[in-house]
CSV table of C-alpha atoms and ligand atoms in Angstrom, one decimal:
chain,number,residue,atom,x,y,z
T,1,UNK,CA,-22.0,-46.5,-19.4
T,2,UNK,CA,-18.9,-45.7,-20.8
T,3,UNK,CA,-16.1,-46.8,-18.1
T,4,UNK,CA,-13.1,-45.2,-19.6
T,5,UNK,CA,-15.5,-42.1,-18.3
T,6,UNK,CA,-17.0,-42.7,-15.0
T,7,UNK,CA,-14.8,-44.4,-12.3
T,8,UNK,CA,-16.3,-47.4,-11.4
T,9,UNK,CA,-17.8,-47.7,-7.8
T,10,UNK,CA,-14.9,-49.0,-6.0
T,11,UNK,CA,-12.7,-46.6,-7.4
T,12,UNK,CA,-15.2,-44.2,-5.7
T,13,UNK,CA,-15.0,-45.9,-2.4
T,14,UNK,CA,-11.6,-45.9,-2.2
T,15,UNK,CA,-11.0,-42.3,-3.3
T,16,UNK,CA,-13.7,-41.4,-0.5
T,17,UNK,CA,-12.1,-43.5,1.9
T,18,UNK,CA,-8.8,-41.8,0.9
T,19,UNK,CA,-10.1,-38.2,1.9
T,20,UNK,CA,-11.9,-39.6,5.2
T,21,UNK,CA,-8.5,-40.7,6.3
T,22,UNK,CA,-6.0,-38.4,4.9
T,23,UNK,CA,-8.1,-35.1,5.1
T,24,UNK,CA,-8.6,-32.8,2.1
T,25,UNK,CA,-5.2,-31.9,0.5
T,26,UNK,CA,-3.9,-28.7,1.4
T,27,UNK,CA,-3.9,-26.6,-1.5
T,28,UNK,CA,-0.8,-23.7,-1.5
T,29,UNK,CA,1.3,-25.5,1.4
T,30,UNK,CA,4.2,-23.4,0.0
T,31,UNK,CA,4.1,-20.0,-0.7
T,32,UNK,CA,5.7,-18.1,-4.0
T,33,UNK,CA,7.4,-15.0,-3.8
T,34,UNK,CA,5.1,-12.4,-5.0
T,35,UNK,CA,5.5,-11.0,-8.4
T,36,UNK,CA,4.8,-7.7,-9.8
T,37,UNK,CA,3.4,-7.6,-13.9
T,38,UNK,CA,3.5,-4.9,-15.8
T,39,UNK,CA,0.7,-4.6,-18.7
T,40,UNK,CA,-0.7,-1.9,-20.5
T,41,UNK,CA,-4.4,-3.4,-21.3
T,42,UNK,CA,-5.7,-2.2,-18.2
T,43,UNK,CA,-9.3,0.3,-17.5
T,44,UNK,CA,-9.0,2.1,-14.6
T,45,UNK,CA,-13.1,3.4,-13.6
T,46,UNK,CA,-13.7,7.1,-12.7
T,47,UNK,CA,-15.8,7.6,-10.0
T,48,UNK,CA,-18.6,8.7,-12.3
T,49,UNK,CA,-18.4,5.6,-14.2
T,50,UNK,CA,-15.9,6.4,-16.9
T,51,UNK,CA,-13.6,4.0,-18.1
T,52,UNK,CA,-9.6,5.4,-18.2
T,53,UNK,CA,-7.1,2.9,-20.1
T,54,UNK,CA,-4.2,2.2,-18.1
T,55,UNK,CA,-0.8,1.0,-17.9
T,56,UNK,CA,0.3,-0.2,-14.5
T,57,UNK,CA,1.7,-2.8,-12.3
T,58,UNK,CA,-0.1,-5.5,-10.3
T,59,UNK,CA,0.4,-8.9,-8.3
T,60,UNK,CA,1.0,-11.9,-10.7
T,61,UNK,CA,-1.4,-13.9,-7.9
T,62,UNK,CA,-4.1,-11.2,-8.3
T,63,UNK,CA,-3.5,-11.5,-12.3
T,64,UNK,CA,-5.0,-7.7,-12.7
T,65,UNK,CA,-3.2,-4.0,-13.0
T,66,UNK,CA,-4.5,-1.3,-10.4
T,67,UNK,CA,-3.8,2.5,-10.5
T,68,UNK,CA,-1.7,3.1,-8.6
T,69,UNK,CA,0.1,-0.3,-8.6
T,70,UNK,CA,0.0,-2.3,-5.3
T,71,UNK,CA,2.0,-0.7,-2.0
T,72,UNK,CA,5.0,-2.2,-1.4
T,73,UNK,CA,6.2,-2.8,1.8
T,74,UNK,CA,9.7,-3.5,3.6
T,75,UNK,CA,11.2,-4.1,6.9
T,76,UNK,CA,14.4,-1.8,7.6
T,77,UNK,CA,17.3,-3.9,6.6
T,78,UNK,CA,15.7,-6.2,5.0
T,79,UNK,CA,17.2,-7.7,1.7
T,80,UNK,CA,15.0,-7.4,-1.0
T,81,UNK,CA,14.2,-9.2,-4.1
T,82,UNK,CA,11.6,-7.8,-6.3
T,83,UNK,CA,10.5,-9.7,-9.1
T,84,UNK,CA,9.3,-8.2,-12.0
T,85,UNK,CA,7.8,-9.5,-15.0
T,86,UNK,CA,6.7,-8.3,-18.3
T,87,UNK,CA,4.5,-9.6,-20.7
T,88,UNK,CA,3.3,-6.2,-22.2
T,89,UNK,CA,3.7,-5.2,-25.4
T,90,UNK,CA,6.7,-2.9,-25.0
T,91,UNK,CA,9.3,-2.4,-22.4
T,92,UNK,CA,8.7,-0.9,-19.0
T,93,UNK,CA,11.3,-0.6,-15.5
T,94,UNK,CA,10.4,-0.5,-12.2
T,95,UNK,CA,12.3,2.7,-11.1
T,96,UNK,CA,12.9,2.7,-7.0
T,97,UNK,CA,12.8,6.2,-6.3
T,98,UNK,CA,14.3,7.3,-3.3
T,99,UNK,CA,15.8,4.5,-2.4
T,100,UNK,CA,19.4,3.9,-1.8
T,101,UNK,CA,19.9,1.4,-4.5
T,102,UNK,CA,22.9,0.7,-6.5
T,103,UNK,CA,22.5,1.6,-10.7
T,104,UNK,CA,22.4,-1.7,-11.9
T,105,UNK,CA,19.0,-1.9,-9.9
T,106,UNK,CA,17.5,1.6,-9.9
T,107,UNK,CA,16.0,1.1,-13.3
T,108,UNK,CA,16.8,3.7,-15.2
T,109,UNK,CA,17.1,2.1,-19.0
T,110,UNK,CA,20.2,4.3,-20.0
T,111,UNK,CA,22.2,3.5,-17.1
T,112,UNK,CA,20.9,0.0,-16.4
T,113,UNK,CA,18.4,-2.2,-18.4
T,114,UNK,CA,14.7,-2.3,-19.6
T,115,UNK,CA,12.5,-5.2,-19.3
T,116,UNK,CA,11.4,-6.1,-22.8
T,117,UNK,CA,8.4,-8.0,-23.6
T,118,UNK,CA,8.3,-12.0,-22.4
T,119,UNK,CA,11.4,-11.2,-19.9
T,120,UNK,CA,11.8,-11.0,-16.3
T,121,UNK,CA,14.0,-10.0,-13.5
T,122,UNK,CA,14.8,-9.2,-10.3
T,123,UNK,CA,15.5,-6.0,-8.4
T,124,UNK,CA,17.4,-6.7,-5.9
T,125,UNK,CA,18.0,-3.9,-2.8
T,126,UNK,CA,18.7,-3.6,0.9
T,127,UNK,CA,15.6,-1.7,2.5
T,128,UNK,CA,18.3,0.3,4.3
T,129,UNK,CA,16.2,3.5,5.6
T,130,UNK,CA,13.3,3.5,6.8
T,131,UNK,CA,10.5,5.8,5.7
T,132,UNK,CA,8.2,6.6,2.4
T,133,UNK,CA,9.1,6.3,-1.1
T,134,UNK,CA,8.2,5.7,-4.5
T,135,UNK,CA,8.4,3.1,-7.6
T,136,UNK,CA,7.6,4.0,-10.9
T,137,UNK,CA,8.6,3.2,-14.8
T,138,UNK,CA,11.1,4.9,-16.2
T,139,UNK,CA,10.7,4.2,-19.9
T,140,UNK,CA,9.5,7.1,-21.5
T,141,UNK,CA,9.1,8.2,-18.6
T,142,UNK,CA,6.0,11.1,-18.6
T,143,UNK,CA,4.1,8.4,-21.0
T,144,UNK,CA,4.5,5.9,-18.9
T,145,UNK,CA,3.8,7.9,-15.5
T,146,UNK,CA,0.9,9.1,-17.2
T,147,UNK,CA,-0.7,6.2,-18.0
T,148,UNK,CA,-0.2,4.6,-14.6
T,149,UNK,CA,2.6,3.1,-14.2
T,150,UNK,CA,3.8,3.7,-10.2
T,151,UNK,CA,3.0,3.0,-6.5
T,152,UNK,CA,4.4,3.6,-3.4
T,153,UNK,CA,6.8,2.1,-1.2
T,154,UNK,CA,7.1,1.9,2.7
T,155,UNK,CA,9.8,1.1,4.6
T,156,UNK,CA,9.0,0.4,8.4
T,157,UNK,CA,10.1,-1.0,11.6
T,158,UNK,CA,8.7,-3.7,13.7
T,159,UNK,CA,9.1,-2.0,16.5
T,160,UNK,CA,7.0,1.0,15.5
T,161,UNK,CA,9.2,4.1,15.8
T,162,UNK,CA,9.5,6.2,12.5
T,163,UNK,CA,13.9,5.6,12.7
T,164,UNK,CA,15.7,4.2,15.0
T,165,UNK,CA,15.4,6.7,18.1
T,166,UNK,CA,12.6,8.6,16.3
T,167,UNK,CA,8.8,8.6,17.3
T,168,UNK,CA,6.9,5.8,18.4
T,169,UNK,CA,3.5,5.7,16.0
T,170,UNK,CA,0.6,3.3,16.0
T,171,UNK,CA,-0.2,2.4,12.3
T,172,UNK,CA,0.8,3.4,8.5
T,173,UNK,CA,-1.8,5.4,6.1
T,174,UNK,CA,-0.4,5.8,2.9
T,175,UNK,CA,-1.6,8.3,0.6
T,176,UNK,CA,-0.3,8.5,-2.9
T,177,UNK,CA,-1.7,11.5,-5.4
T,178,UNK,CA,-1.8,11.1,-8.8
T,179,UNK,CA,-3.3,12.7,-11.6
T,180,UNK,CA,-4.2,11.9,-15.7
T,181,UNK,CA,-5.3,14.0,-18.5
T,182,UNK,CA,-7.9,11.4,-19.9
T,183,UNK,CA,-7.0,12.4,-23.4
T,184,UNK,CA,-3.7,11.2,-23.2
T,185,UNK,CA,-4.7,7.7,-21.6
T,186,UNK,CA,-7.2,7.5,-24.4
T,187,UNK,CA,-4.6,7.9,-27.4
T,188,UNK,CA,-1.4,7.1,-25.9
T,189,UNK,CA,0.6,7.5,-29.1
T,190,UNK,CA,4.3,9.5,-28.1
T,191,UNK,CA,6.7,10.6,-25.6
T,192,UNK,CA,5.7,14.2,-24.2
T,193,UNK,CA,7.1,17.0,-22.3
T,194,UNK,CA,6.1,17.4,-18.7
T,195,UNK,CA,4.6,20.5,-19.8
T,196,UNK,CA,2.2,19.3,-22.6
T,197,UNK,CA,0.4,17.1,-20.0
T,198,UNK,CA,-2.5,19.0,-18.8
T,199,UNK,CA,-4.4,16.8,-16.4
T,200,UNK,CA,-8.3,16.0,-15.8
T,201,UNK,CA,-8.1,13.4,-13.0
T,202,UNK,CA,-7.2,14.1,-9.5
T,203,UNK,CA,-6.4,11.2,-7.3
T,204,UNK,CA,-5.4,9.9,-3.5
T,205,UNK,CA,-4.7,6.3,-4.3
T,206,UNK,CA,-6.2,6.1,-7.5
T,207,UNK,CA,-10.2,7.3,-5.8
T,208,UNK,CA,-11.6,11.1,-6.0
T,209,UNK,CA,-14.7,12.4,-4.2
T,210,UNK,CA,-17.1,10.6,-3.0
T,211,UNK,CA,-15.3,7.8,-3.0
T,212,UNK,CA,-12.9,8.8,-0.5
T,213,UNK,CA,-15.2,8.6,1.9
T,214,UNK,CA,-15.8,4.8,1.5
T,215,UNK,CA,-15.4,2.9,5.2
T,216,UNK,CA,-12.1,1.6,4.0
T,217,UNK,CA,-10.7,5.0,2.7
T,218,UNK,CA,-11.8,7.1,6.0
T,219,UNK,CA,-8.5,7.6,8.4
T,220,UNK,CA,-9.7,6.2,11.4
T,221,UNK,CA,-8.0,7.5,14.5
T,222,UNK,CA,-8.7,5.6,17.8
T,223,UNK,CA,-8.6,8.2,20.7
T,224,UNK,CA,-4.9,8.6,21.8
T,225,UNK,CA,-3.2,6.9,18.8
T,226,UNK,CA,-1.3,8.8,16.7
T,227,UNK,CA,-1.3,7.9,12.9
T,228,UNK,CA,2.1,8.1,10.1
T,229,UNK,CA,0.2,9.9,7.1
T,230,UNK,CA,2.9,8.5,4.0
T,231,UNK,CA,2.0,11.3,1.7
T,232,UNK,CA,4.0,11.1,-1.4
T,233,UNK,CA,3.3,12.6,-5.2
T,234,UNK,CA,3.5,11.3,-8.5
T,235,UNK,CA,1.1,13.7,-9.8
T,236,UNK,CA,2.1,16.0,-12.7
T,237,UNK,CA,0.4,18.9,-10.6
T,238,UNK,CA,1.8,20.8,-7.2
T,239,UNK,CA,-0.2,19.4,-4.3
T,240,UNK,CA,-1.2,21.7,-1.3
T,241,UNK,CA,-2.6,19.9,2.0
T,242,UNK,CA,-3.7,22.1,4.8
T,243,UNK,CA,-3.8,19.9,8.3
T,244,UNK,CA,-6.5,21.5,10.5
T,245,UNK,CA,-5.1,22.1,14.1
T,246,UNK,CA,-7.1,19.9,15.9
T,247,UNK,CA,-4.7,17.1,13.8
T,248,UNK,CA,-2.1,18.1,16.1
T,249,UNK,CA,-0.1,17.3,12.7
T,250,UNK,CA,3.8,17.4,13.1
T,251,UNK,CA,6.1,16.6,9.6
T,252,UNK,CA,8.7,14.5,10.8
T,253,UNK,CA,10.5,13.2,7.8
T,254,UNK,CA,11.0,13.9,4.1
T,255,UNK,CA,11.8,12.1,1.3
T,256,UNK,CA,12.7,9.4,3.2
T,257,UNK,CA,14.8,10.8,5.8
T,258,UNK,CA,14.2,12.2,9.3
T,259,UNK,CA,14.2,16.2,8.9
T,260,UNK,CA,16.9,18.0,10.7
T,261,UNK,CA,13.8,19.5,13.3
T,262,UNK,CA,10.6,17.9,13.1
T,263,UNK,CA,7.8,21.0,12.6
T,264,UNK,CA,3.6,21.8,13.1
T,265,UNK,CA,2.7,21.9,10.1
T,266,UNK,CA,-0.6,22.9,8.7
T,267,UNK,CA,0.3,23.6,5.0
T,268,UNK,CA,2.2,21.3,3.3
T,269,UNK,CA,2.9,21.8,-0.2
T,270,UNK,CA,3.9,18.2,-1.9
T,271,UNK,CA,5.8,19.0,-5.4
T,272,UNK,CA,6.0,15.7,-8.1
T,273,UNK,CA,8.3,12.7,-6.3
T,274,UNK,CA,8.3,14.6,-3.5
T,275,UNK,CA,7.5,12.3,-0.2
T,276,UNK,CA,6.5,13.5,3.6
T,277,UNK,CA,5.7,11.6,6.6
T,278,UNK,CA,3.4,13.2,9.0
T,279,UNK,CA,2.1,12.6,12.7
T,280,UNK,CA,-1.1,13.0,13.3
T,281,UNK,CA,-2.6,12.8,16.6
T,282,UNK,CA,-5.9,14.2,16.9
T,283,UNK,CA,-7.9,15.6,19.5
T,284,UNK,CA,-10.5,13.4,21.1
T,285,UNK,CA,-13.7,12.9,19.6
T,286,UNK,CA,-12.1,15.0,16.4
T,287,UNK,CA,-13.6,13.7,12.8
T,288,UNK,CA,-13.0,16.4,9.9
T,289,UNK,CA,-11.0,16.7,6.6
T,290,UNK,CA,-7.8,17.4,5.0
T,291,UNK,CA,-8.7,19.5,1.9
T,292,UNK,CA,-5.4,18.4,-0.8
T,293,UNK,CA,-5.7,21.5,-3.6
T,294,UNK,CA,-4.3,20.0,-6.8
T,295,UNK,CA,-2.1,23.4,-8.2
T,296,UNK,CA,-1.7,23.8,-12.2
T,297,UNK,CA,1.9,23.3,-12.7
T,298,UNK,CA,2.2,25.3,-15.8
T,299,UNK,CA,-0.3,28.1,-15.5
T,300,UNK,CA,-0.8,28.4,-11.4
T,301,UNK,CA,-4.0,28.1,-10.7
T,302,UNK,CA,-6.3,25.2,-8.2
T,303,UNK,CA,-7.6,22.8,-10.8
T,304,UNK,CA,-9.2,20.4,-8.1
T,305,UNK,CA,-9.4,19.8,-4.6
T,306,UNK,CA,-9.9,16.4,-2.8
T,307,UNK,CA,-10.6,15.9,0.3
T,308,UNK,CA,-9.0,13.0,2.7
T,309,UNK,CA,-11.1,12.5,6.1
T,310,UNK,CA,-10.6,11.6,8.9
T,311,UNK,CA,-12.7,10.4,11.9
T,312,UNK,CA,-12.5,9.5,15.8
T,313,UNK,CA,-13.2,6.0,16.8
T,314,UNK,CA,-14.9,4.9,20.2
T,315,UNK,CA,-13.3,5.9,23.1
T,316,UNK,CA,-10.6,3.6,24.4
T,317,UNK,CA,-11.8,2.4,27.7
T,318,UNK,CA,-9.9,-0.3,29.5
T,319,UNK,CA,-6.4,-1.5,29.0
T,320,UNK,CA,-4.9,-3.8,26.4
T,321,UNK,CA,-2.6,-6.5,27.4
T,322,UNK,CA,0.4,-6.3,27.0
T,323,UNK,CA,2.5,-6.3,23.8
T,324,UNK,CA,6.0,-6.4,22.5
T,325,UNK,CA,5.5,-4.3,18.9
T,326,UNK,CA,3.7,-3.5,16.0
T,327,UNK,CA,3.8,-6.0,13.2
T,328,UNK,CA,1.8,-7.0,10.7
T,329,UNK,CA,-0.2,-5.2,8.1
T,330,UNK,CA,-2.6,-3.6,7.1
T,331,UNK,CA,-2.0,-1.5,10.5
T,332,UNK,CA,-5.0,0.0,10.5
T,333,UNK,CA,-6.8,-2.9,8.9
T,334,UNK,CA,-10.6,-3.1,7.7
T,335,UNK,CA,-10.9,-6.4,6.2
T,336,UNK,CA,-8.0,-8.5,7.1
T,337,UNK,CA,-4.3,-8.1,8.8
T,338,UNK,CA,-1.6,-10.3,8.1
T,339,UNK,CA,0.2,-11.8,11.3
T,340,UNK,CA,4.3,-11.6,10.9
T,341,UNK,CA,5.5,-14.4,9.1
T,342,UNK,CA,7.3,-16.0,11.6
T,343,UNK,CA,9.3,-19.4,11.0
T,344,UNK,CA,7.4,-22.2,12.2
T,345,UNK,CA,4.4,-20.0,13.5
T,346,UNK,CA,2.2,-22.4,10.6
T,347,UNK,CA,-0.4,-24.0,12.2
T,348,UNK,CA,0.2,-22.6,15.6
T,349,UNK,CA,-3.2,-21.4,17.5
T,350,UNK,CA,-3.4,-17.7,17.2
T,351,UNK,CA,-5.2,-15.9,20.2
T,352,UNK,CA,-6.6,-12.1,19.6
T,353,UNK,CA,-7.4,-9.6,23.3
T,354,UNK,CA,-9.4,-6.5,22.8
T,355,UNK,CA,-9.3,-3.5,24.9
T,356,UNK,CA,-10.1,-4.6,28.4
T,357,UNK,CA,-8.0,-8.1,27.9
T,358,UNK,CA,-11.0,-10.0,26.7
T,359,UNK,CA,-9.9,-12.7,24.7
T,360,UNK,CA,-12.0,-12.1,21.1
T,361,UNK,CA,-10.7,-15.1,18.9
T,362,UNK,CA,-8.8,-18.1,19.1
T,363,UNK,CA,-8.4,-20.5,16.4
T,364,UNK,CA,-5.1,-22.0,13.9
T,365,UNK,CA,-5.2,-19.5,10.9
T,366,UNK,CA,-4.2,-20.4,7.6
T,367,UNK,CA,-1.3,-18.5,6.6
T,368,UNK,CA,-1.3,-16.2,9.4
T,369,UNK,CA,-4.3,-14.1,8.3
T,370,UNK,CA,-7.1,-12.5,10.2
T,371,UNK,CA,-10.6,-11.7,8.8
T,372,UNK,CA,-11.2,-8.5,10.7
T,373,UNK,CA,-14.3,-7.4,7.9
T,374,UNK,CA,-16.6,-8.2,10.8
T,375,UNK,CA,-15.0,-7.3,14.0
T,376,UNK,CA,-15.9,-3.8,15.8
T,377,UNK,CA,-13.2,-0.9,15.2
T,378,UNK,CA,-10.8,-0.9,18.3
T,379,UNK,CA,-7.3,-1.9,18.7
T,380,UNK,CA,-6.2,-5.3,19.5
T,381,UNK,CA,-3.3,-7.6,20.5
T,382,UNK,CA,-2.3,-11.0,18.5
T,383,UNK,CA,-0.4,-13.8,19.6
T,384,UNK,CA,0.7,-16.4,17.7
T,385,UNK,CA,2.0,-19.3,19.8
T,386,UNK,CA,5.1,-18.2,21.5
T,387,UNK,CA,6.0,-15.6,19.2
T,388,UNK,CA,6.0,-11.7,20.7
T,389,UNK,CA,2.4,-10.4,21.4
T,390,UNK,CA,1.5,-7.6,18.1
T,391,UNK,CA,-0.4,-5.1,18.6
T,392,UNK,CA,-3.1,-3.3,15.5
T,393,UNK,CA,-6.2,-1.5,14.9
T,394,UNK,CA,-9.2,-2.2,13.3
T,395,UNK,CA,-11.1,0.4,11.3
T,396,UNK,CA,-14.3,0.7,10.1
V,1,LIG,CU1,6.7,1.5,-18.8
């Protein structure tokens, strides 16, 4: 036995006696700020199976590109730094449309600065509205947008009104529609007019069909809540949504400002980099759809229509606890919800209620986030510790 190779027995001992004492070694005791990549070897997979090359943006952690690139999300007045970071073979921005940035970080390459392969940067903002908008590349820009390269972008409030005096909500569903002409993604060779880009592919947040109507895509409305729908369009096509009554669906903002009188809508028509945010509150026991016709920008005519659905949870019987605000996110989740990151809340015994005040979990959660993949749908109330009690849904 080669020793130089295999620790020798009391090496052993002593490294086991090391982890009986000490405890496994935290892994990640301090977290990075996130990243955003931008790369342009990505496959983006039809429903049906096909494979769509993409450029986009995605988490440096996650180390993969999605279509559309991950949401973004902000508190009101918070002081942003996004970093970007581009490894891709040419150069790419990260426009922040919609937001009230100033030129030198609204990435726009004549008036700013492009990212070029191997560099990085950071945007850097105040979140100073709150409400829906959009990021996107704005290097060649219809190439670019074509092949993938944008996401959305919400700016909220802890407290869970839409602006400050505005309506009180319970939980964020973003909806971003998209489209691609296949052929283009396939043989991405030049710079095109808008008008030479027929689209193929008709998208809510990347999914068509069938696949809207996964658990985790289905708008799940607990009775009495009412839902923010952040509907916003990068698609080259016009979109038309018509809200069904029993939504109860009021617009109350629009491209990221309150409008001057909020309105019933049940038609909305959603031209490209155009965002709305709508109420929805439905009526009890109300599941249905939202039919989204995608309209031929060039020579009028419905290419496509998806559909977004919606459906009533359980009945809420029984009270929850009380609670101070809505934090956290996903709000609704299905999998997992992220407690507030609250200083000094690490390690701190987190304690869950459901409806009725039963207490449903207790335990110290490892950066502050809850597996909810198991628990029934319902709404719930965190604490962490002393912190202010949070209250979120749970979809299924
Ligand atoms: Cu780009």
């Amino acid at each position: 036995m080669n020793s130089l190779h295999f620790p020798s027995v009391r090496l052993v001992v002593a490294l086991l006696m090391f982890v009986a004492v000490q405890g496994v070694p935290r892994l990640h005791a301090q977290a990075l700020p996130p990243v955003l990549f931008s790369e342009m070897d990505g496959i983006h997979f039809l429903d049906d199976g096909t494979a769509v090359p993409i450029w986009a943006y995605g988490w440096v952690t996650d180390g993969f590109i999605t279509l559309p690139g991950p949401l973004l999300t902000y508190d009101e007045g918070q002081q942003v730094d996004l970093n970007f970071t581009n490894p891709s073979p040419e150069s790419h921005t990260i426009h922040l449309h919609g937001l009230d940035v100033d030129q030198a970080n609204d990435g726009v390459p004549t008036t700013s600065f492009m990212v070029v392969t191997g560099e990085s940067t950071v945007y850097s903002f105040e979140a100073t509205h709150p409400g829906t908008f959009l990021y996107h590349c704005h290097v060649t820009t219809t190439l670019h947008l074509t092949m993938g390269m944008y996401g959305m972008i919400l700016v909220t409030r802890p407290d869970g009104t839409l602006w400050e005096g505005g309506p009180a909500y319970d939980g964020d569903v973003p909806l971003l529609f998209s489209d691609l002409e296949i052929a283009t993604n396939n043989a991405p060779v030049e710079s095109f007019p808008f008008h030479d880009i027929r689209p193929d592919v008709f998208m809510v947040n990347g999914l068509r069909g069938d696949q809207l109507e996964a658990p985790e895509q289905v708008i799940g409305v607990p009775y009495g809540d009412t839902l923010a729908l952040r509907l916003g369009s990068m698609a080259y096509s016009r979109v038309q949504c018509v809200f069904p009554p029993e939504l109860n669906a009021v617009c109350h903002m629009s491209d990221g400002r309150p409008v001057p009188e909020a309105f019933v809508v049940d038609t909305l028509e959603i031209f490209p980099g155009e965002r709305f945010t709508v109420l929805i509150a439905p009526e009890d026991g109300w599941s249905g759809t939202i039919p989204c016709a995608f309209w031929n920008m060039v020579d009028p005519g419905i290419e496509d229509v998806q559909e977004l659905h919606v459906e009533a949870l359980p009945s809420s019987v029984g009270e929850l606890p009380e609670f101070d605000a809505q934090w956290g996110y996903p709000n609704p989740a299905s999998t997992s919800f992220q407690l507030p990151d609250w200083r000094g809340s690490e390690g701190v015994e987190v304690v869950v209620w459901d409806l009725g005040g039963r207490e449903y979990f207790r335990g110290v959660l490892p950066g502050g986030r809850l597996d909810v993949s198991q628990w029934p749908a319902g709404s719930y109330v965190a604490q962490c510790g002393t912190h202010p009690r949070t209250r979120f849904s749970v979809i299924r």
